[in-house]
Short mmCIF file of C-alpha atoms in Angstrom, two decimals:
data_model
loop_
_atom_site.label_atom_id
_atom_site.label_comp_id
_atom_site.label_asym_id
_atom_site.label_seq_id
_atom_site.Cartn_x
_atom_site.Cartn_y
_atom_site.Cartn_z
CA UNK A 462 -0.77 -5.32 -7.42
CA UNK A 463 2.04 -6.81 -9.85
CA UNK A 464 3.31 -10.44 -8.69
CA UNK A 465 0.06 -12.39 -8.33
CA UNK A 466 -1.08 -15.03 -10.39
CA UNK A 467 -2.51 -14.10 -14.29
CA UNK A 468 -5.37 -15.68 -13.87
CA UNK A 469 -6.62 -14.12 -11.02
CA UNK A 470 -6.49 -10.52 -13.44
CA UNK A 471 -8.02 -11.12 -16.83
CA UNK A 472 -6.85 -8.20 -19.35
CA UNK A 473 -10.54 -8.19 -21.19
CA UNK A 474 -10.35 -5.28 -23.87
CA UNK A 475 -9.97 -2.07 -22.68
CA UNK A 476 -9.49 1.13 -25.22
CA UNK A 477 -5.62 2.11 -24.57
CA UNK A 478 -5.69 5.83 -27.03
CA UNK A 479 -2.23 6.25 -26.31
CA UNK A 480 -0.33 3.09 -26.37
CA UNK A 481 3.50 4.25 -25.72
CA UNK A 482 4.07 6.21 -22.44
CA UNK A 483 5.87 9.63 -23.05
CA UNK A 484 9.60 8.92 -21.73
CA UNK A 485 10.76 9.23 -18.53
CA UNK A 486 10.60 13.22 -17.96
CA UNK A 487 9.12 13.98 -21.32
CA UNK A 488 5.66 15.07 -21.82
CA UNK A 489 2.54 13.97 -24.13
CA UNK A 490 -0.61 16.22 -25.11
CA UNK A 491 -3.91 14.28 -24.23
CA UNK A 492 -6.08 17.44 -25.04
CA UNK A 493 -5.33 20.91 -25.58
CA UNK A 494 -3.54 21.82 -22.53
CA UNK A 495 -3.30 18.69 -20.97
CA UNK A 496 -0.08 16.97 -21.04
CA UNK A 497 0.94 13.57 -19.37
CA UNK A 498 4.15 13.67 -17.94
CA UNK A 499 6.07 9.93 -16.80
CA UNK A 500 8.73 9.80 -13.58
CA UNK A 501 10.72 6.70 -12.87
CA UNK A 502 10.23 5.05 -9.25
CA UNK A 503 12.46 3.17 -7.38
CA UNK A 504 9.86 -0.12 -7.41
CA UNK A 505 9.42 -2.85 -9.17
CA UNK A 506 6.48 -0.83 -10.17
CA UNK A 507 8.78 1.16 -11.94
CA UNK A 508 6.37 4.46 -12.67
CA UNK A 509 4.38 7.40 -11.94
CA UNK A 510 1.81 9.31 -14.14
CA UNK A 511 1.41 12.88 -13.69
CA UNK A 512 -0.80 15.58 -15.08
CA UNK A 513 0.14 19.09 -16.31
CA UNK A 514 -2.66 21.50 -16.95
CA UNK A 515 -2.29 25.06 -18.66
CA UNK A 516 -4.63 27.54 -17.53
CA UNK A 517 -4.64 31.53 -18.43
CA UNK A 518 -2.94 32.34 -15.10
CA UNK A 519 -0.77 29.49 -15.04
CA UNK A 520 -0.10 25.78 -14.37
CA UNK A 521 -1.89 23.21 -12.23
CA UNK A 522 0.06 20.15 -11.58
CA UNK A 523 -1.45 16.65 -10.69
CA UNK A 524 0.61 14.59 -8.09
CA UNK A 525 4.50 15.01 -7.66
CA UNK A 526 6.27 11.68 -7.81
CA UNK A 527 9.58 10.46 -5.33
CA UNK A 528 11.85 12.87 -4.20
CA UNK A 529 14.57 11.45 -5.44
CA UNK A 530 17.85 12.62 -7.47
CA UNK A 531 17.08 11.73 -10.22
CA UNK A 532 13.23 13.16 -10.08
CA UNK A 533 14.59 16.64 -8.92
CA UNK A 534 17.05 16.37 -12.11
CA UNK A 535 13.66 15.20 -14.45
CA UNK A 536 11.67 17.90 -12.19
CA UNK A 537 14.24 20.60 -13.37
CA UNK A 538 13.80 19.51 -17.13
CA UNK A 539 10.42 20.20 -17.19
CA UNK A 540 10.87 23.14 -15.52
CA UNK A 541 12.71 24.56 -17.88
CA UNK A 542 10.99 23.09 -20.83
CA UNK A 543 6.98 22.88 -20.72
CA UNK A 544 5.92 24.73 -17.89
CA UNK A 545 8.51 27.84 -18.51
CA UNK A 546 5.90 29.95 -20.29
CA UNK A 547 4.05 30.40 -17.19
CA UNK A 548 3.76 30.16 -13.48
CA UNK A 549 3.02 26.80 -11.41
CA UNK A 550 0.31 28.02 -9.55
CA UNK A 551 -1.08 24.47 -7.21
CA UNK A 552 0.04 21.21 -6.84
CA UNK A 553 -2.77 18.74 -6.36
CA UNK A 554 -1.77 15.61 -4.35
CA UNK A 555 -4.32 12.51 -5.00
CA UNK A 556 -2.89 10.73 -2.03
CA UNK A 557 -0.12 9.70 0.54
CA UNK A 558 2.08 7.31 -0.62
CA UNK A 559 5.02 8.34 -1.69
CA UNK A 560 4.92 8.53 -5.55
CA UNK A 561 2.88 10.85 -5.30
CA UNK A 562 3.36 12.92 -2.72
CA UNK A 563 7.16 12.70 -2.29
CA UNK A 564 8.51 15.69 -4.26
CA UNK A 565 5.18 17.95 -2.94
CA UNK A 566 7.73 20.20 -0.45
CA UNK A 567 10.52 20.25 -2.95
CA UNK A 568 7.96 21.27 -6.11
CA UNK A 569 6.17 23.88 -4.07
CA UNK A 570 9.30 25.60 -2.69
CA UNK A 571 11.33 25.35 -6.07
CA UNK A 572 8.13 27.15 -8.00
CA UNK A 573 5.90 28.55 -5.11
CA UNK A 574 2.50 26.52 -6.13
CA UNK A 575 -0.05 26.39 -3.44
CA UNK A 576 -0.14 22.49 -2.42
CA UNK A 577 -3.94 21.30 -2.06
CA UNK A 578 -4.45 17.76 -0.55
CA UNK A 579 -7.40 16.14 1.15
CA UNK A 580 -6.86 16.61 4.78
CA UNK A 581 -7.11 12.97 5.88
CA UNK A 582 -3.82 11.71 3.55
CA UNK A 583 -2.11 15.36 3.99
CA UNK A 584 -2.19 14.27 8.04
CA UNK A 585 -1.51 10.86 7.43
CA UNK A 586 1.53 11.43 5.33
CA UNK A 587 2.29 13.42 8.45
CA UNK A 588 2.27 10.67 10.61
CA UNK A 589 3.94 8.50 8.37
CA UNK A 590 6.79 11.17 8.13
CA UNK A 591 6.97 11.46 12.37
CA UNK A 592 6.82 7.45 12.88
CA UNK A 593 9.18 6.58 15.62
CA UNK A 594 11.02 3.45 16.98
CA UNK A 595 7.69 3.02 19.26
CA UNK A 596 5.52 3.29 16.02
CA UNK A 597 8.07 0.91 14.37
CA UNK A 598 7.72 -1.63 17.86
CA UNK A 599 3.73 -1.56 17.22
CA UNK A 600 3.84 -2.33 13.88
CA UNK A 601 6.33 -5.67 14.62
CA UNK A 602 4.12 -6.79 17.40
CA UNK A 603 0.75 -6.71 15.07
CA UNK A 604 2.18 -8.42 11.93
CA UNK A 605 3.39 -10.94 14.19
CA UNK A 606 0.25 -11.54 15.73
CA UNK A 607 -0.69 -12.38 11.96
CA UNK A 608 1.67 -15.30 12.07
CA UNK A 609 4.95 -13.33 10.37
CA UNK A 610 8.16 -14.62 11.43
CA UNK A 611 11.74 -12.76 12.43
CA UNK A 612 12.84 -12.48 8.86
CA UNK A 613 9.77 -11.47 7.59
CA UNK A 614 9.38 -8.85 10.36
CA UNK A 615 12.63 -7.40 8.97
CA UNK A 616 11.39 -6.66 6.13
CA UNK A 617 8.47 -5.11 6.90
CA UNK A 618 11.02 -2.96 9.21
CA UNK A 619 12.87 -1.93 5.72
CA UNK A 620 10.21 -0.97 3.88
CA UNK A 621 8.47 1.06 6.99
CA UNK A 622 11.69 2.72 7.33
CA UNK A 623 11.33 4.03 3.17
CA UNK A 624 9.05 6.49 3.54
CA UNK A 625 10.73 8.66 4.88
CA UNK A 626 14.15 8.43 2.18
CA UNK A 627 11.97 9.22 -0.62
CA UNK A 628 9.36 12.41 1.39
CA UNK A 629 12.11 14.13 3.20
CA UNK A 630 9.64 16.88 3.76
CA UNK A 631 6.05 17.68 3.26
CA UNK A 632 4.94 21.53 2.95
CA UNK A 633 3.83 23.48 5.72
CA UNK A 634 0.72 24.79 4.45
CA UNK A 635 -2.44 23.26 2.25
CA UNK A 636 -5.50 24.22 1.06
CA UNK A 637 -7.56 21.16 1.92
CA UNK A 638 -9.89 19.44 -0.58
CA UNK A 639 -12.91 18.07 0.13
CA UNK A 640 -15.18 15.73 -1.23
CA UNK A 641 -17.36 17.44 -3.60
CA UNK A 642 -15.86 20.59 -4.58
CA UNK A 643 -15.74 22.04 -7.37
CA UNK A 644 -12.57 23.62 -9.10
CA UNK A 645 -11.35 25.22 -12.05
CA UNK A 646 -7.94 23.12 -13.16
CA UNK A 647 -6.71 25.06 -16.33
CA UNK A 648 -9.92 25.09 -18.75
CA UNK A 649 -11.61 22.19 -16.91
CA UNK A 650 -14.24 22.25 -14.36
CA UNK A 651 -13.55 19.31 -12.26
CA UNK A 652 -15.72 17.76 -9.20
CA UNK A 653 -13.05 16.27 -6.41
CA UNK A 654 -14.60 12.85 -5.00
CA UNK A 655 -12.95 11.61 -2.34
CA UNK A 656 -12.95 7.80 -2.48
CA UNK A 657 -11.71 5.29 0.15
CA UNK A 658 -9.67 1.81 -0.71
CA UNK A 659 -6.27 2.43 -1.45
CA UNK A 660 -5.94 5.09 0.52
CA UNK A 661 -8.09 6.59 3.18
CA UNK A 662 -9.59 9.44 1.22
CA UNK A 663 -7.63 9.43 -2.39
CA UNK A 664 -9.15 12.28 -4.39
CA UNK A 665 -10.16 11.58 -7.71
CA UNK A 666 -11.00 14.50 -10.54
CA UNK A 667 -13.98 14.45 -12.81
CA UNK A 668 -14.15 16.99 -15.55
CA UNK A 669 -18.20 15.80 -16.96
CA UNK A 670 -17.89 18.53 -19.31
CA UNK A 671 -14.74 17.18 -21.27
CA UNK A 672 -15.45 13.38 -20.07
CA UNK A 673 -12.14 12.63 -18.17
CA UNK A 674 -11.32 11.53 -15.21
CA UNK A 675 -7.94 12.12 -13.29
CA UNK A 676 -8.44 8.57 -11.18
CA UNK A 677 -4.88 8.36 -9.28
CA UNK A 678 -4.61 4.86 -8.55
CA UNK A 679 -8.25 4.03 -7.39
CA UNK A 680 -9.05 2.13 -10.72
CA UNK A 681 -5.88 0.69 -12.76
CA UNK A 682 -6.12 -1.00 -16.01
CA UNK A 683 -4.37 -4.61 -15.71
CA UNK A 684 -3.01 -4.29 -12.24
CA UNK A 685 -5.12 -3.69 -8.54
CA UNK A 686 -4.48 -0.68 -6.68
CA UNK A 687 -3.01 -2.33 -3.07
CA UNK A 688 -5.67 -2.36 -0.41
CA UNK A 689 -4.13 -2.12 3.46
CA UNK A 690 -4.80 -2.84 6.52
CA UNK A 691 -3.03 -0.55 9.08
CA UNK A 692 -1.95 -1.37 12.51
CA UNK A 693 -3.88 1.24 14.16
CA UNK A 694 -7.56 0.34 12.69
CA UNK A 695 -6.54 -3.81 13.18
CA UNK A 696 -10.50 -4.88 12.42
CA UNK A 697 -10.94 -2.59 10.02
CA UNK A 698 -12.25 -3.02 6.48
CA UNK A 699 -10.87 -0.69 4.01
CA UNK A 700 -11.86 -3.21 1.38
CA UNK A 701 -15.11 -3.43 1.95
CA UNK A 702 -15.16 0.09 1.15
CA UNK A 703 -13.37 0.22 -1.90
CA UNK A 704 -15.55 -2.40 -3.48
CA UNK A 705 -18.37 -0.48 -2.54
CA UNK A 706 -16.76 2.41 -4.26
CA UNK A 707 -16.51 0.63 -7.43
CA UNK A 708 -19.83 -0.81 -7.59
CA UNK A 709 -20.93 3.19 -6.91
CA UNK A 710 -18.13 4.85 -9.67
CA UNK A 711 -20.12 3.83 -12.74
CA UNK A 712 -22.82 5.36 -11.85
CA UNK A 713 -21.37 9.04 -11.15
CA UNK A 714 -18.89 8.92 -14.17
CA UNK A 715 -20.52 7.68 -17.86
CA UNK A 716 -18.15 5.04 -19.20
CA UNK A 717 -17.29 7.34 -22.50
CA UNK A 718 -14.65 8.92 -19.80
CA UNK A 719 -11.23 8.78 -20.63
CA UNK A 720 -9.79 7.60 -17.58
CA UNK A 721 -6.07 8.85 -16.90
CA UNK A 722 -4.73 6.83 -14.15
CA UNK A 723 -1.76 6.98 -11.64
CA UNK A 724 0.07 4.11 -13.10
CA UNK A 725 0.10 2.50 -16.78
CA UNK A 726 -1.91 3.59 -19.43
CA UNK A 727 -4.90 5.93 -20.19
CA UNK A 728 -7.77 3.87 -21.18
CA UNK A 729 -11.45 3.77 -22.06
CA UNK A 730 -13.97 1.41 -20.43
CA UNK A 731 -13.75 2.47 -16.93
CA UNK A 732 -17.45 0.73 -16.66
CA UNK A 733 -15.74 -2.73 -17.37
CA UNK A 734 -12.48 -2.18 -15.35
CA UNK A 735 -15.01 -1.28 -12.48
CA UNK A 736 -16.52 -4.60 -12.62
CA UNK A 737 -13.22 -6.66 -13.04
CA UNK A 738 -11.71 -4.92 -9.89
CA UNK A 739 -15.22 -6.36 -8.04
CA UNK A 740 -14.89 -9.66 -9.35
CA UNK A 741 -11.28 -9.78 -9.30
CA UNK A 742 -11.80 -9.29 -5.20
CA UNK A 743 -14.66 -12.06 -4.95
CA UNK A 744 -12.49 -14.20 -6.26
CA UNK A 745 -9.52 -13.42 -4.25
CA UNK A 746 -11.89 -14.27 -1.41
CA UNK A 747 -13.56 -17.19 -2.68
CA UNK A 748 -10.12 -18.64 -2.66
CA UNK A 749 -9.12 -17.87 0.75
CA UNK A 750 -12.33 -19.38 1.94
CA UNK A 751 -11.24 -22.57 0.31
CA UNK A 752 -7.74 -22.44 1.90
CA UNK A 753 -8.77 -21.82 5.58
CA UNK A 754 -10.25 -25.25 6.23
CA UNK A 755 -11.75 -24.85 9.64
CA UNK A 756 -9.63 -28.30 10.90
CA UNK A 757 -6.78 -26.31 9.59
CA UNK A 758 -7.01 -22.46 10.45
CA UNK A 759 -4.01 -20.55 8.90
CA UNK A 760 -2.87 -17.19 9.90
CA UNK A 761 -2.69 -14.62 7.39
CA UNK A 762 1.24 -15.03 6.46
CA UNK A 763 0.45 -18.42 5.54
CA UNK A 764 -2.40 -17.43 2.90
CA UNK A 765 -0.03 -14.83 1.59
CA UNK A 766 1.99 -17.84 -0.56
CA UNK A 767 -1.41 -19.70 -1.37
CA UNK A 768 -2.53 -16.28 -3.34
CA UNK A 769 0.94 -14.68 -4.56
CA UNK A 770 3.66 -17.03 -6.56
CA UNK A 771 5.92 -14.62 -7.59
CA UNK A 772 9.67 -13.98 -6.02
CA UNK A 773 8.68 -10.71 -3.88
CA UNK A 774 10.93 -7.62 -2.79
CA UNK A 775 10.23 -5.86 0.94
CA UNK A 776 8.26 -3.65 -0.96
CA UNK A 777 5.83 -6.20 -2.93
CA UNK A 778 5.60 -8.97 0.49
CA UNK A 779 4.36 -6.00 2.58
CA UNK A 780 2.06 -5.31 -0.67
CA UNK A 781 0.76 -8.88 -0.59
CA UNK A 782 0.53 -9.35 3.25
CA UNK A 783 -1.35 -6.19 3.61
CA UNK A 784 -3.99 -7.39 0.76
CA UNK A 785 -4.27 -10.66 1.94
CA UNK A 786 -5.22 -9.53 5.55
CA UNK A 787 -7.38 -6.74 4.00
CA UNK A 788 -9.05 -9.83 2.17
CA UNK A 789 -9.76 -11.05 5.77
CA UNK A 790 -11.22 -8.53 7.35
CA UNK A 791 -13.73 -7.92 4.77
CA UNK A 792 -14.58 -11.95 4.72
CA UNK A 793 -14.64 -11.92 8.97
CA UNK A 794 -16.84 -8.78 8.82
CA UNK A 795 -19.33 -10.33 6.05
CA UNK A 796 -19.35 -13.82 8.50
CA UNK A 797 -17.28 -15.76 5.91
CA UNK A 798 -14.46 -16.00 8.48
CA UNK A 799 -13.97 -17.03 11.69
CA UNK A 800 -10.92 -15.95 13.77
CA UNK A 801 -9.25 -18.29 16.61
CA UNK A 802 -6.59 -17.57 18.77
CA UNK A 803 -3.34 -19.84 19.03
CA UNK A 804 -0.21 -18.62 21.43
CA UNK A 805 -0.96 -14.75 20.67
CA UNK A 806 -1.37 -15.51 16.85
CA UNK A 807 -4.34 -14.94 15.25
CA UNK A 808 -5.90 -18.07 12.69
CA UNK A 809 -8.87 -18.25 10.30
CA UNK A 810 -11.23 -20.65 9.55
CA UNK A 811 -14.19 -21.13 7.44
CA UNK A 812 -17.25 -19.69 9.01
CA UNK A 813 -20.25 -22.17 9.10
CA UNK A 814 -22.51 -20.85 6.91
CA UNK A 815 -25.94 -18.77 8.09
CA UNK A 816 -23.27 -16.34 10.38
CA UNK A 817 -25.01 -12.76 9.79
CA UNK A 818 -22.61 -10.19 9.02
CA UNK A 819 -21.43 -7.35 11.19
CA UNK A 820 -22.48 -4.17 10.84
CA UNK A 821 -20.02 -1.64 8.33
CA UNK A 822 -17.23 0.50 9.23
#
């Protein structure tokens, strides 16, 4: 994520084959009938990357971005402009969060595309979208069991309460993707993999034929896709899993792929970017190790401002919070951490070493 320190994310050279970003709402051909299409956000990550795909019978589109007022007025642009010639037959949904699945109800209803989604983040945007004041109690009570304090807990609050501002709606029916199958997206023949880490299941398109890769926001050049731990699954290790990913990703998808991501720029060298994210993470815990001195256990809101320097919004604190305890489950599954209880808050120490580690989630 953005806000943490430089050195913790070297930028070693990575092939950028389109170096300025279409403008907000305009387009930009990457191959014959694939066009990359910019939306603003309302983050300090201040983007989304989409994907527009001709095909003989119509338009596929890749993610949908916010539903927001100005979107819908960008949305109606493009409507009008590239994607006039022909129908918008499906909407493809990597993921979840809200950049990308935001606008899904309001696209498919404004052009009648069939929405398909991986049915793990179509039914947890779902429960993201019914979250109640009980939901919002149960989330308060487990960050503060990670040492957060009043204020911070308000914050949290603010940016739990989001979701639900910028996906008003999601669409009543999907065609569910799973991992492994094979589609036709305009002229490409794509293989979905569905690939856990920052999300539970975010789908990611390979097209082996034409070497690209539609990667959402598993692998990012510069910045590291957030990595949560939710309140429901408190032990478990989502990172784990997403390094595991990585280490696996190179070996499906030959590094000649042009990787088009769900945030900055397209890039080459998805071999190398692989293999940053990895080391990027062992040193993220490496550190932590050396901050939770077992005479001196901190809980995880204290780490948080050992890792991350930068002035943070709601949105980035719940970012760094939520990586810094997903940090610590991976490190307390693997042995490297020890967890101790003190007044209903949970600390971690240093675990002495020759601890085997637990089995995998």
């Amino acid at each position: 994520m953005e806000g943490r320190r430089p050195r913790m994310m070297p930028v070693i050279a990575l092939d950028f084959p389109f170096p300025r970003p279409p403008e907000p709402g305009a387009t930009l051909e990457i191959a014959p009938g694939l066009h990359w299409l910019r939306l603003p956000l309302p983050f300090r990550l201040n983007h989304v990357n989409l994907y527009l795909v001709a095909g003989d019978d119509g338009w596929t589109v890749i993610d949908a971005g916010v539903d927001t007022p100005e979107a819908r007025a960008l949305w109606e642009g493009v409507l009008a402009g590239i994607l006039a010639d022909r129908p918008v037959r499906r909407l493809i949904v990597t993921h979840y969060h809200p950049d990308h699945v935001g606008a899904a109800a309001w696209l498919c209803e404004r052009t009648g595309a069939e929405l398909v989604m991986g049915e793990t983040e179509y039914l947890t945007a779902r429960v993201h979208r019914l979250a109640t004041a009980d939901d919002l109690a149960g989330e308060r009570s487990f960050y503060a069991g990670h040492g957060l304090g009043p204020a911070e807990l308000d914050r949290m609050a603010e940016r739990l309460d989001r979701y639900r501002s910028v996906v008003p709606a999601l669409p009543r029916r999907y065609a569910p993707l799973r991992d492994g199958d094979r589609l036709r997206v305009g002229p490409f023949d794509a293989e979905a993999m569905l690939l856990a880490g920052h999300s539970p299941a975010q789908a990611l398109l390979h097209v082996p034929g034409h070497d690209l890769l539609f990667a959402a926001d598993h692998v990012l050049p510069q910045i590291s896709p957030n990595v949560s731990v939710a309140e429901d699954k408190p032990d478990d290790d989502p990172l784990g899993r997403y390094v595991a990913s990585l280490e696996a990703l190179p070996r499906r998808v030959p590094d000649r792929t042009l990787v088009l991501p769900g945030h900055r720029l397209p890039f080459f060298g998805l071999h190398r970017r692989c293999a940053e994210l990895v080391d990027h993470h062992a040193a993220r815990c490496a550190d932590i190790a050396r901050f939770c001195d077992p005479a001196t256990p901190l809980t995880a809101a204290e780490i948080v401002p050992l890792l991350f320097t930068l002035d943070l919004d709601a949105h980035q604190f719940w970012f760094a919070f939520s990586e810094t305890l997903a940090h610590v489950n991976m490190m307390a599954r693997r042995r490297e951490l020890v967890s101790v209880q003190d007044g209903g808050v949970r600390r971690w120490r240093r675990a002495p070493a020759g601890l085997a580690p637990s089995a995998p989630s």
